[in-house]
mmCIF file of C-alpha atoms and ligand atoms in Angstrom:
data_model
loop_
_atom_site.group_PDB
_atom_site.id
_atom_site.type_symbol
_atom_site.label_atom_id
_atom_site.label_comp_id
_atom_site.label_asym_id
_atom_site.label_seq_id
_atom_site.Cartn_x
_atom_site.Cartn_y
_atom_site.Cartn_z
ATOM 1 C CA MET X 1 -17.581 -57.880 26.296
ATOM 2 C CA SER X 2 -18.493 -61.493 26.898
ATOM 3 C CA THR X 3 -21.780 -62.859 25.588
ATOM 4 C CA GLU X 4 -21.955 -65.608 28.206
ATOM 5 C CA ARG X 5 -25.489 -66.227 29.415
ATOM 6 C CA LEU X 6 -26.940 -68.402 32.166
ATOM 7 C CA THR X 7 -29.072 -71.263 30.855
ATOM 8 C CA LEU X 8 -31.847 -72.260 33.251
ATOM 9 C CA ALA X 9 -33.665 -75.556 32.667
ATOM 10 C CA CYS X 10 -37.415 -75.317 33.368
ATOM 11 C CA GLN X 11 -40.277 -77.733 32.874
ATOM 12 C CA LYS X 12 -42.041 -76.970 29.606
ATOM 13 C CA LYS X 13 -45.566 -77.677 30.856
ATOM 14 C CA GLY X 14 -46.968 -78.866 34.180
ATOM 15 C CA ARG X 15 -46.952 -78.105 37.878
ATOM 16 C CA LEU X 16 -43.307 -77.017 37.987
ATOM 17 C CA ALA X 17 -43.701 -74.836 34.897
ATOM 18 C CA ASP X 18 -46.652 -72.983 36.484
ATOM 19 C CA GLY X 19 -44.772 -72.200 39.698
ATOM 20 C CA GLY X 20 -41.462 -71.576 37.921
ATOM 21 C CA PHE X 21 -42.816 -69.024 35.447
ATOM 22 C CA ASP X 22 -44.693 -67.245 38.229
ATOM 23 C CA LEU X 23 -41.471 -67.024 40.293
ATOM 24 C CA LEU X 24 -39.455 -65.711 37.334
ATOM 25 C CA LYS X 25 -42.110 -63.101 36.576
ATOM 26 C CA ARG X 26 -42.205 -61.919 40.188
ATOM 27 C CA ALA X 27 -38.384 -61.789 40.140
ATOM 28 C CA GLY X 28 -38.658 -59.285 37.283
ATOM 29 C CA VAL X 29 -37.457 -61.579 34.485
ATOM 30 C CA LYS X 30 -39.001 -60.413 31.189
ATOM 31 C CA LEU X 31 -39.125 -63.156 28.586
ATOM 32 C CA ALA X 32 -38.927 -62.267 24.925
ATOM 33 C CA TYR X 33 -41.558 -63.794 22.675
ATOM 34 C CA GLY X 34 -40.030 -66.493 20.563
ATOM 35 C CA ARG X 35 -41.124 -69.207 18.213
ATOM 36 C CA ASP X 36 -38.411 -71.491 19.463
ATOM 37 C CA GLN X 37 -40.071 -74.171 21.593
ATOM 38 C CA LEU X 38 -36.858 -75.140 23.356
ATOM 39 C CA LEU X 39 -35.249 -71.802 24.250
ATOM 40 C CA ARG X 40 -36.789 -68.598 25.646
ATOM 41 C CA ARG X 41 -34.530 -65.578 25.981
ATOM 42 C CA ALA X 42 -34.786 -63.071 28.825
ATOM 43 C CA GLU X 43 -34.819 -59.457 27.598
ATOM 44 C CA ASN X 44 -33.409 -57.823 30.696
ATOM 45 C CA LEU X 45 -30.873 -60.341 32.084
ATOM 46 C CA PRO X 46 -28.150 -62.542 30.525
ATOM 47 C CA LEU X 47 -30.472 -65.525 30.970
ATOM 48 C CA ASP X 48 -32.031 -68.137 28.671
ATOM 49 C CA LEU X 49 -34.662 -70.683 29.671
ATOM 50 C CA MET X 50 -34.423 -74.189 28.248
ATOM 51 C CA LEU X 51 -37.892 -75.765 28.279
ATOM 52 C CA ILE X 52 -37.784 -79.541 28.706
ATOM 53 C CA ARG X 53 -39.499 -82.392 30.581
ATOM 54 C CA ASP X 54 -38.855 -82.317 34.309
ATOM 55 C CA ASP X 55 -37.390 -85.845 34.203
ATOM 56 C CA ASP X 56 -34.520 -84.554 32.026
ATOM 57 C CA ILE X 57 -33.617 -81.515 34.124
ATOM 58 C CA PRO X 58 -31.096 -83.123 36.560
ATOM 59 C CA SER X 59 -29.039 -84.729 33.776
ATOM 60 C CA PHE X 60 -29.129 -81.568 31.604
ATOM 61 C CA VAL X 61 -27.656 -79.568 34.507
ATOM 62 C CA SER X 62 -25.230 -82.320 35.503
ATOM 63 C CA THR X 63 -23.757 -82.642 32.009
ATOM 64 C CA GLY X 64 -23.463 -78.883 31.471
ATOM 65 C CA ALA X 65 -26.180 -78.570 28.816
ATOM 66 C CA CYS X 66 -27.752 -76.078 31.288
ATOM 67 C CA ASP X 67 -26.195 -74.202 34.208
ATOM 68 C CA TYR X 68 -29.127 -74.217 36.627
ATOM 69 C CA GLY X 69 -32.517 -75.920 36.758
ATOM 70 C CA ILE X 70 -35.856 -75.812 38.561
ATOM 71 C CA VAL X 71 -36.973 -79.307 39.522
ATOM 72 C CA GLY X 72 -38.823 -81.228 42.247
ATOM 73 C CA GLU X 73 -36.667 -82.769 44.980
ATOM 74 C CA ASN X 74 -38.429 -86.087 44.230
ATOM 75 C CA GLU X 75 -37.089 -86.092 40.666
ATOM 76 C CA LEU X 76 -33.661 -84.800 41.698
ATOM 77 C CA TYR X 77 -32.991 -87.404 44.407
ATOM 78 C CA GLU X 78 -34.572 -90.246 42.404
ATOM 79 C CA THR X 79 -32.232 -89.619 39.459
ATOM 80 C CA MET X 80 -29.268 -89.168 41.821
ATOM 81 C CA GLU X 81 -30.170 -92.508 43.413
ATOM 82 C CA ARG X 82 -30.052 -94.170 40.000
ATOM 83 C CA SER X 83 -26.920 -92.543 38.577
ATOM 84 C CA ALA X 84 -23.671 -91.771 40.398
ATOM 85 C CA ARG X 85 -22.787 -89.284 37.629
ATOM 86 C CA LEU X 86 -25.277 -86.836 39.100
ATOM 87 C CA ALA X 87 -23.256 -86.460 42.316
ATOM 88 C CA ASN X 88 -21.949 -83.146 40.910
ATOM 89 C CA LEU X 89 -25.369 -81.505 41.506
ATOM 90 C CA GLU X 90 -26.355 -79.402 44.499
ATOM 91 C CA VAL X 91 -29.393 -77.443 45.675
ATOM 92 C CA ALA X 92 -28.852 -73.690 45.444
ATOM 93 C CA LEU X 93 -32.240 -72.694 46.910
ATOM 94 C CA LYS X 94 -35.496 -74.270 48.086
ATOM 95 C CA LEU X 95 -38.342 -72.570 46.237
ATOM 96 C CA GLY X 96 -41.385 -73.355 48.396
ATOM 97 C CA PHE X 97 -43.856 -74.475 45.694
ATOM 98 C CA ALA X 98 -44.963 -77.805 44.122
ATOM 99 C CA ARG X 99 -44.948 -79.329 47.598
ATOM 100 C CA CYS X 100 -45.939 -82.994 47.723
ATOM 101 C CA LYS X 101 -45.157 -86.230 49.577
ATOM 102 C CA LEU X 102 -44.040 -89.580 48.209
ATOM 103 C CA LYS X 103 -46.224 -92.045 50.118
ATOM 104 C CA LEU X 104 -46.679 -95.779 50.421
ATOM 105 C CA ALA X 105 -50.327 -96.799 50.056
ATOM 106 C CA ALA X 106 -52.333 -100.012 49.778
ATOM 107 C CA PRO X 107 -55.976 -101.051 49.223
ATOM 108 C CA ILE X 108 -58.043 -99.720 52.099
ATOM 109 C CA ASP X 109 -59.699 -103.125 52.714
ATOM 110 C CA GLY X 110 -56.507 -105.192 52.272
ATOM 111 C CA ASP X 111 -53.968 -106.702 54.684
ATOM 112 C CA ILE X 112 -51.136 -104.188 54.149
ATOM 113 C CA LYS X 113 -51.277 -101.551 56.890
ATOM 114 C CA SER X 114 -47.618 -100.869 57.668
ATOM 115 C CA VAL X 115 -44.122 -100.918 56.140
ATOM 116 C CA GLU X 116 -43.414 -104.306 57.764
ATOM 117 C CA ASP X 117 -46.450 -105.803 55.963
ATOM 118 C CA LEU X 118 -44.624 -105.177 52.646
ATOM 119 C CA GLN X 119 -42.088 -107.935 53.369
ATOM 120 C CA GLY X 120 -42.050 -110.247 50.324
ATOM 121 C CA ARG X 121 -44.754 -108.195 48.523
ATOM 122 C CA SER X 122 -44.617 -105.949 45.434
ATOM 123 C CA VAL X 123 -44.758 -102.142 45.178
ATOM 124 C CA ALA X 124 -45.619 -100.236 41.974
ATOM 125 C CA THR X 125 -43.873 -96.868 41.660
ATOM 126 C CA SER X 126 -42.267 -94.317 39.357
ATOM 127 C CA TYR X 127 -39.687 -93.795 42.121
ATOM 128 C CA PRO X 128 -38.003 -97.198 42.570
ATOM 129 C CA GLY X 129 -34.719 -95.624 43.722
ATOM 130 C CA LEU X 130 -36.189 -93.634 46.637
ATOM 131 C CA THR X 131 -38.688 -96.379 47.524
ATOM 132 C CA ALA X 132 -36.109 -99.213 47.568
ATOM 133 C CA LYS X 133 -33.699 -97.091 49.633
ATOM 134 C CA PHE X 134 -36.410 -96.352 52.198
ATOM 135 C CA LEU X 135 -37.479 -100.009 52.471
ATOM 136 C CA LYS X 136 -33.875 -101.174 52.762
ATOM 137 C CA GLU X 137 -33.302 -98.748 55.649
ATOM 138 C CA ARG X 138 -36.349 -100.269 57.361
ATOM 139 C CA GLY X 139 -35.049 -103.805 56.742
ATOM 140 C CA VAL X 140 -37.953 -104.756 54.455
ATOM 141 C CA GLU X 141 -37.471 -106.665 51.197
ATOM 142 C CA ALA X 142 -40.090 -105.992 48.525
ATOM 143 C CA GLU X 143 -40.180 -106.229 44.741
ATOM 144 C CA MET X 144 -40.191 -102.903 42.847
ATOM 145 C CA VAL X 145 -42.563 -102.732 39.861
ATOM 146 C CA GLU X 146 -41.539 -99.644 37.898
ATOM 147 C CA MET X 147 -44.365 -97.725 36.198
ATOM 148 C CA GLY X 148 -44.256 -94.531 34.128
ATOM 149 C CA GLY X 149 -47.703 -93.298 35.226
ATOM 150 C CA SER X 150 -51.181 -94.297 36.483
ATOM 151 C CA VAL X 151 -49.481 -95.979 39.430
ATOM 152 C CA GLU X 152 -52.671 -95.716 41.481
ATOM 153 C CA VAL X 153 -54.430 -98.401 39.381
ATOM 154 C CA ALA X 154 -51.713 -101.043 39.957
ATOM 155 C CA PRO X 155 -53.320 -102.878 42.925
ATOM 156 C CA LYS X 156 -56.765 -102.895 41.257
ATOM 157 C CA VAL X 157 -55.453 -104.564 38.094
ATOM 158 C CA GLY X 158 -53.206 -106.960 40.008
ATOM 159 C CA VAL X 159 -49.876 -105.499 38.887
ATOM 160 C CA ALA X 160 -48.651 -104.946 42.468
ATOM 161 C CA ASP X 161 -49.814 -105.302 46.081
ATOM 162 C CA ALA X 162 -49.110 -101.691 47.061
ATOM 163 C CA ILE X 163 -47.944 -98.417 45.516
ATOM 164 C CA CYS X 164 -45.500 -95.618 46.298
ATOM 165 C CA ASP X 165 -46.619 -92.388 44.627
ATOM 166 C CA LEU X 166 -46.727 -88.613 44.953
ATOM 167 C CA VAL X 167 -49.642 -87.248 46.947
ATOM 168 C CA SER X 168 -50.765 -83.671 47.430
ATOM 169 C CA THR X 169 -54.461 -83.550 48.385
ATOM 170 C CA GLY X 170 -54.927 -87.319 48.693
ATOM 171 C CA ALA X 171 -57.964 -87.285 46.362
ATOM 172 C CA THR X 172 -56.368 -89.659 43.829
ATOM 173 C CA LEU X 173 -55.618 -92.283 46.503
ATOM 174 C CA GLU X 174 -59.142 -92.011 47.864
ATOM 175 C CA ALA X 175 -60.744 -92.281 44.424
ATOM 176 C CA ASN X 176 -58.841 -95.537 43.868
ATOM 177 C CA GLY X 177 -59.691 -97.152 47.204
ATOM 178 C CA LEU X 178 -56.166 -96.746 48.573
ATOM 179 C CA ALA X 179 -54.973 -95.609 52.005
ATOM 180 C CA ALA X 180 -51.529 -94.143 52.676
ATOM 181 C CA PHE X 181 -49.645 -95.645 55.633
ATOM 182 C CA GLU X 182 -46.137 -94.123 55.418
ATOM 183 C CA THR X 183 -44.337 -91.047 54.013
ATOM 184 C CA VAL X 184 -41.140 -91.972 52.180
ATOM 185 C CA PHE X 185 -40.020 -88.512 51.073
ATOM 186 C CA GLU X 186 -41.177 -84.869 51.307
ATOM 187 C CA SER X 187 -40.611 -82.709 48.273
ATOM 188 C CA GLU X 188 -40.774 -79.144 47.004
ATOM 189 C CA ALA X 189 -39.374 -77.363 43.943
ATOM 190 C CA VAL X 190 -35.675 -76.490 44.192
ATOM 191 C CA LEU X 191 -33.141 -74.524 42.177
ATOM 192 C CA ILE X 192 -30.251 -76.833 41.333
ATOM 193 C CA ARG X 193 -26.776 -76.211 39.914
ATOM 194 C CA ARG X 194 -23.549 -77.963 39.086
ATOM 195 C CA LYS X 195 -20.925 -77.695 41.827
ATOM 196 C CA ASN X 196 -17.972 -75.423 40.951
ATOM 197 C CA ASN X 197 -19.261 -73.846 37.738
ATOM 198 C CA PRO X 198 -16.126 -72.049 36.469
ATOM 199 C CA SER X 199 -18.031 -69.258 34.669
ATOM 200 C CA VAL X 200 -17.833 -66.091 36.760
ATOM 201 C CA ILE X 201 -20.433 -64.341 34.602
ATOM 202 C CA VAL X 202 -22.947 -67.178 34.925
ATOM 203 C CA GLU X 203 -22.419 -67.293 38.684
ATOM 204 C CA GLU X 204 -22.871 -63.506 38.897
ATOM 205 C CA THR X 205 -26.234 -63.728 37.125
ATOM 206 C CA ALA X 206 -27.161 -66.706 39.298
ATOM 207 C CA GLY X 207 -26.316 -64.720 42.456
ATOM 208 C CA LEU X 208 -28.663 -61.954 41.341
ATOM 209 C CA LEU X 209 -31.416 -64.420 40.493
ATOM 210 C CA VAL X 210 -31.074 -66.239 43.845
ATOM 211 C CA GLN X 211 -31.240 -62.911 45.717
ATOM 212 C CA ARG X 212 -34.416 -61.969 43.846
ATOM 213 C CA PHE X 213 -35.980 -65.416 44.366
ATOM 214 C CA GLU X 214 -35.242 -65.134 48.104
ATOM 215 C CA GLY X 215 -37.007 -61.758 48.106
ATOM 216 C CA VAL X 216 -40.062 -63.194 46.323
ATOM 217 C CA ILE X 217 -40.235 -66.194 48.684
ATOM 218 C CA ALA X 218 -39.871 -63.995 51.786
ATOM 219 C CA SER X 219 -42.472 -61.482 50.593
ATOM 220 C CA ARG X 220 -44.992 -64.273 49.918
ATOM 221 C CA GLN X 221 -45.374 -65.024 53.601
ATOM 222 C CA THR X 222 -44.843 -61.462 54.804
ATOM 223 C CA LYS X 223 -47.599 -58.918 55.311
ATOM 224 C CA TYR X 224 -47.687 -55.239 56.170
ATOM 225 C CA ILE X 225 -50.165 -54.306 58.904
ATOM 226 C CA LEU X 226 -51.513 -50.838 59.595
ATOM 227 C CA LEU X 227 -53.831 -50.078 62.506
ATOM 228 C CA ASN X 228 -54.818 -47.490 65.079
ATOM 229 C CA ALA X 229 -54.534 -48.516 68.730
ATOM 230 C CA PRO X 230 -55.300 -46.940 72.103
ATOM 231 C CA THR X 231 -52.021 -45.427 73.363
ATOM 232 C CA ASP X 232 -52.283 -47.242 76.714
ATOM 233 C CA ARG X 233 -52.752 -50.694 75.096
ATOM 234 C CA ILE X 234 -49.796 -50.628 72.721
ATOM 235 C CA ASP X 235 -47.940 -53.391 74.604
ATOM 236 C CA GLU X 236 -50.890 -55.758 74.186
ATOM 237 C CA VAL X 237 -51.062 -54.952 70.451
ATOM 238 C CA ARG X 238 -47.321 -55.645 70.069
ATOM 239 C CA ALA X 239 -47.684 -59.013 71.776
ATOM 240 C CA ILE X 240 -50.376 -60.081 69.280
ATOM 241 C CA LEU X 241 -48.635 -58.972 66.048
ATOM 242 C CA PRO X 242 -47.239 -62.200 64.506
ATOM 243 C CA GLY X 243 -43.502 -62.300 63.837
ATOM 244 C CA ASN X 244 -42.853 -58.654 64.695
ATOM 245 C CA ASP X 245 -41.639 -57.295 68.014
ATOM 246 C CA ALA X 246 -40.665 -53.767 66.913
ATOM 247 C CA PRO X 247 -43.484 -51.985 65.076
ATOM 248 C CA THR X 248 -43.333 -48.313 64.120
ATOM 249 C CA VAL X 249 -45.608 -46.267 66.369
ATOM 250 C CA ALA X 250 -46.592 -42.798 65.122
ATOM 251 C CA PRO X 251 -48.832 -40.054 66.542
ATOM 252 C CA VAL X 252 -52.334 -39.478 65.124
ATOM 253 C CA VAL X 253 -52.993 -35.760 64.561
ATOM 254 C CA GLY X 254 -55.415 -34.334 67.130
ATOM 255 C CA ARG X 255 -55.645 -37.578 69.166
ATOM 256 C CA GLU X 256 -53.620 -38.022 72.359
ATOM 257 C CA ASP X 257 -55.326 -41.308 73.188
ATOM 258 C CA VAL X 258 -54.638 -43.065 69.850
ATOM 259 C CA VAL X 259 -51.428 -44.031 67.961
ATOM 260 C CA ALA X 260 -50.895 -45.424 64.456
ATOM 261 C CA VAL X 261 -49.027 -48.736 64.313
ATOM 262 C CA HIS X 262 -47.152 -49.992 61.216
ATOM 263 C CA ALA X 263 -45.589 -53.460 61.256
ATOM 264 C CA VAL X 264 -44.028 -55.965 58.875
ATOM 265 C CA CYS X 265 -45.244 -59.408 59.982
ATOM 266 C CA THR X 266 -43.134 -62.371 58.927
ATOM 267 C CA GLU X 267 -45.716 -64.969 59.925
ATOM 268 C CA GLU X 268 -49.168 -65.623 58.558
ATOM 269 C CA VAL X 269 -51.849 -63.138 59.649
ATOM 270 C CA PHE X 270 -55.082 -65.023 60.378
ATOM 271 C CA TRP X 271 -58.602 -63.651 60.839
ATOM 272 C CA SER X 272 -58.262 -64.729 64.481
ATOM 273 C CA THR X 273 -55.222 -62.411 64.798
ATOM 274 C CA LEU X 274 -57.340 -59.473 63.604
ATOM 275 C CA GLU X 275 -60.095 -60.419 66.046
ATOM 276 C CA LYS X 276 -57.587 -60.437 68.925
ATOM 277 C CA LEU X 277 -56.247 -57.025 67.837
ATOM 278 C CA LYS X 278 -59.777 -55.651 67.757
ATOM 279 C CA ALA X 279 -60.473 -57.077 71.204
ATOM 280 C CA VAL X 280 -57.632 -54.981 72.697
ATOM 281 C CA GLY X 281 -58.971 -51.830 71.048
ATOM 282 C CA ALA X 282 -57.257 -51.756 67.638
ATOM 283 C CA ARG X 283 -59.322 -50.133 64.870
ATOM 284 C CA SER X 284 -59.025 -49.480 61.082
ATOM 285 C CA ILE X 285 -56.880 -52.609 60.682
ATOM 286 C CA LEU X 286 -55.368 -53.052 57.206
ATOM 287 C CA VAL X 287 -53.359 -56.126 56.115
ATOM 288 C CA MET X 288 -51.457 -55.623 52.862
ATOM 289 C CA PRO X 289 -49.285 -57.876 50.702
ATOM 290 C CA ILE X 290 -45.647 -56.901 50.229
ATOM 291 C CA GLU X 291 -44.620 -56.906 46.595
ATOM 292 C CA LYS X 292 -40.838 -56.858 46.887
ATOM 293 C CA MET X 293 -38.315 -57.287 49.713
ATOM 294 C CA MET X 294 -34.555 -56.999 49.993
ATOM 295 C CA ALA X 295 -32.739 -57.342 53.298
HETATM 296 O O1 LIG D 1 -44.155 -83.795 31.160
HETATM 297 P P1 LIG D 1 -43.343 -83.809 32.398
HETATM 298 O O2 LIG D 1 -42.588 -85.101 32.626
HETATM 299 O O3 LIG D 1 -42.468 -82.597 32.494
HETATM 300 O O4 LIG D 1 -44.407 -83.648 33.575
HETATM 301 P P2 LIG D 1 -44.860 -84.651 34.757
HETATM 302 O O5 LIG D 1 -46.166 -85.238 34.372
HETATM 303 O O6 LIG D 1 -43.755 -85.546 35.191
HETATM 304 O O7 LIG D 1 -44.964 -83.610 35.907
HETATM 305 P P3 LIG D 1 -46.087 -82.862 36.728
HETATM 306 O O8 LIG D 1 -46.215 -81.483 36.187
HETATM 307 O O9 LIG D 1 -47.318 -83.663 36.965
HETATM 308 O O10 LIG D 1 -45.324 -82.813 38.138
HETATM 309 C C1 LIG D 1 -44.093 -82.200 38.219
HETATM 310 C C2 LIG D 1 -43.653 -82.155 39.674
HETATM 311 O O11 LIG D 1 -44.659 -81.511 40.464
HETATM 312 C C3 LIG D 1 -43.464 -83.478 40.360
HETATM 313 O O12 LIG D 1 -42.231 -84.098 40.035
HETATM 314 C C4 LIG D 1 -43.521 -83.065 41.817
HETATM 315 O O13 LIG D 1 -42.282 -82.539 42.222
HETATM 316 C C5 LIG D 1 -44.558 -81.936 41.812
HETATM 317 N N1 LIG D 1 -45.904 -82.327 42.302
HETATM 318 C C6 LIG D 1 -46.560 -81.713 43.314
HETATM 319 C C7 LIG D 1 -46.687 -83.346 41.866
HETATM 320 C C8 LIG D 1 -47.854 -83.327 42.654
HETATM 321 N N2 LIG D 1 -47.746 -82.299 43.529
HETATM 322 C C9 LIG D 1 -48.894 -84.300 42.404
HETATM 323 N N3 LIG D 1 -49.912 -84.291 43.104
HETATM 324 N N4 LIG D 1 -46.547 -84.250 40.874
HETATM 325 C C10 LIG D 1 -47.524 -85.141 40.640
HETATM 326 N N5 LIG D 1 -48.683 -85.215 41.356
HETATM 327 C C11 LIG D 1 -49.667 -86.252 40.931
HETATM 328 C C12 LIG D 1 -49.414 -87.626 41.572
HETATM 329 O O14 LIG D 1 -48.472 -88.367 40.823
HETATM 330 C C13 LIG D 1 -50.805 -88.271 41.543
HETATM 331 O O15 LIG D 1 -51.084 -88.823 40.286
HETATM 332 O O16 LIG D 1 -50.975 -85.907 41.297
HETATM 333 C C14 LIG D 1 -51.694 -87.063 41.741
HETATM 334 C C15 LIG D 1 -52.024 -86.963 43.205
HETATM 335 O O17 LIG D 1 -52.570 -85.729 43.514
HETATM 336 P P4 LIG D 1 -53.668 -85.625 44.687
HETATM 337 O O18 LIG D 1 -53.911 -84.146 44.823
HETATM 338 O O19 LIG D 1 -54.894 -86.363 44.205
HETATM 339 O O20 LIG D 1 -53.087 -86.218 45.938
HETATM 340 ZN ZN1 LIG D 2 -42.016 -85.885 34.408
#
């Protein structure tokens, strides 16, 4: 029997680690306790996690030090922009967490309000590859000032005229007197791999993992709805149920005028949806999370 195991690169600590560990847990991966800071072994799958900084994940997967990795698209495409050696990487699955936008921003009271205003000016960023590519496509020439962190302070201290940085809520920009005027790149966490991995066993484990991840992602936005509805208003109830056109309709014992409706809804169920259901006579409405799904 072969002892080949899939090595998955994950961020050791941070936003990607939080989402990544949650996804693995929901996908049923049980991690053994270990003192080793670099490697964590899965107890129930031929899988090892390699815990490193997110910046290193694309090159670790590209060189074969790891088979797969969980990384932000921002980091993946920035490193691919800088190094042609990473062209052997591909996205196996979009994971739907750690969503953020790489945005151009400038002092709110300054004279830079659009991409064209950056002509001949300087931009501080940790993403010079993606930023320069975007500006080039727009025909704007600007100087890139590469920074490892605290990019948002650059205009204040006179290091650059504008910045290009990741934004999620926008609070950091606001706190530093900056206003965003353009989105350069939209990002979320992705599962990456090397193209044409020759190991059949690794690819088998990866196939299983991808199938489970897809189930977790699908079940996150899917809800199970139970309700009782007047028999003569069932068509109206069906029309309101989000993302479901074929609910199960069952009789209610002792009631000719009422039916029980069960439906899997693949779109978000809002309070307003429940209010509409109630308005057409639905009662005892329950909305429940779905723990696992497999098509
Ligand atoms: O140590 P290591 O290098 O592994 O960690 P890190 O500090 O590079 O990473 P971490 O955990 O901060 O971010 C990892 C990944 O999370 C990023 O590469 C993105 O793919 C994703 N992500 C999602 C974000 C954000 N949202 C985010 N808001 N990464 C960083 N930020 C920062 C941003 O740089 C800015 O400083 O948060 C600030 C802005 O947030 P708002 O909410 O004020 O807009
Ligand atoms: Zn990092």
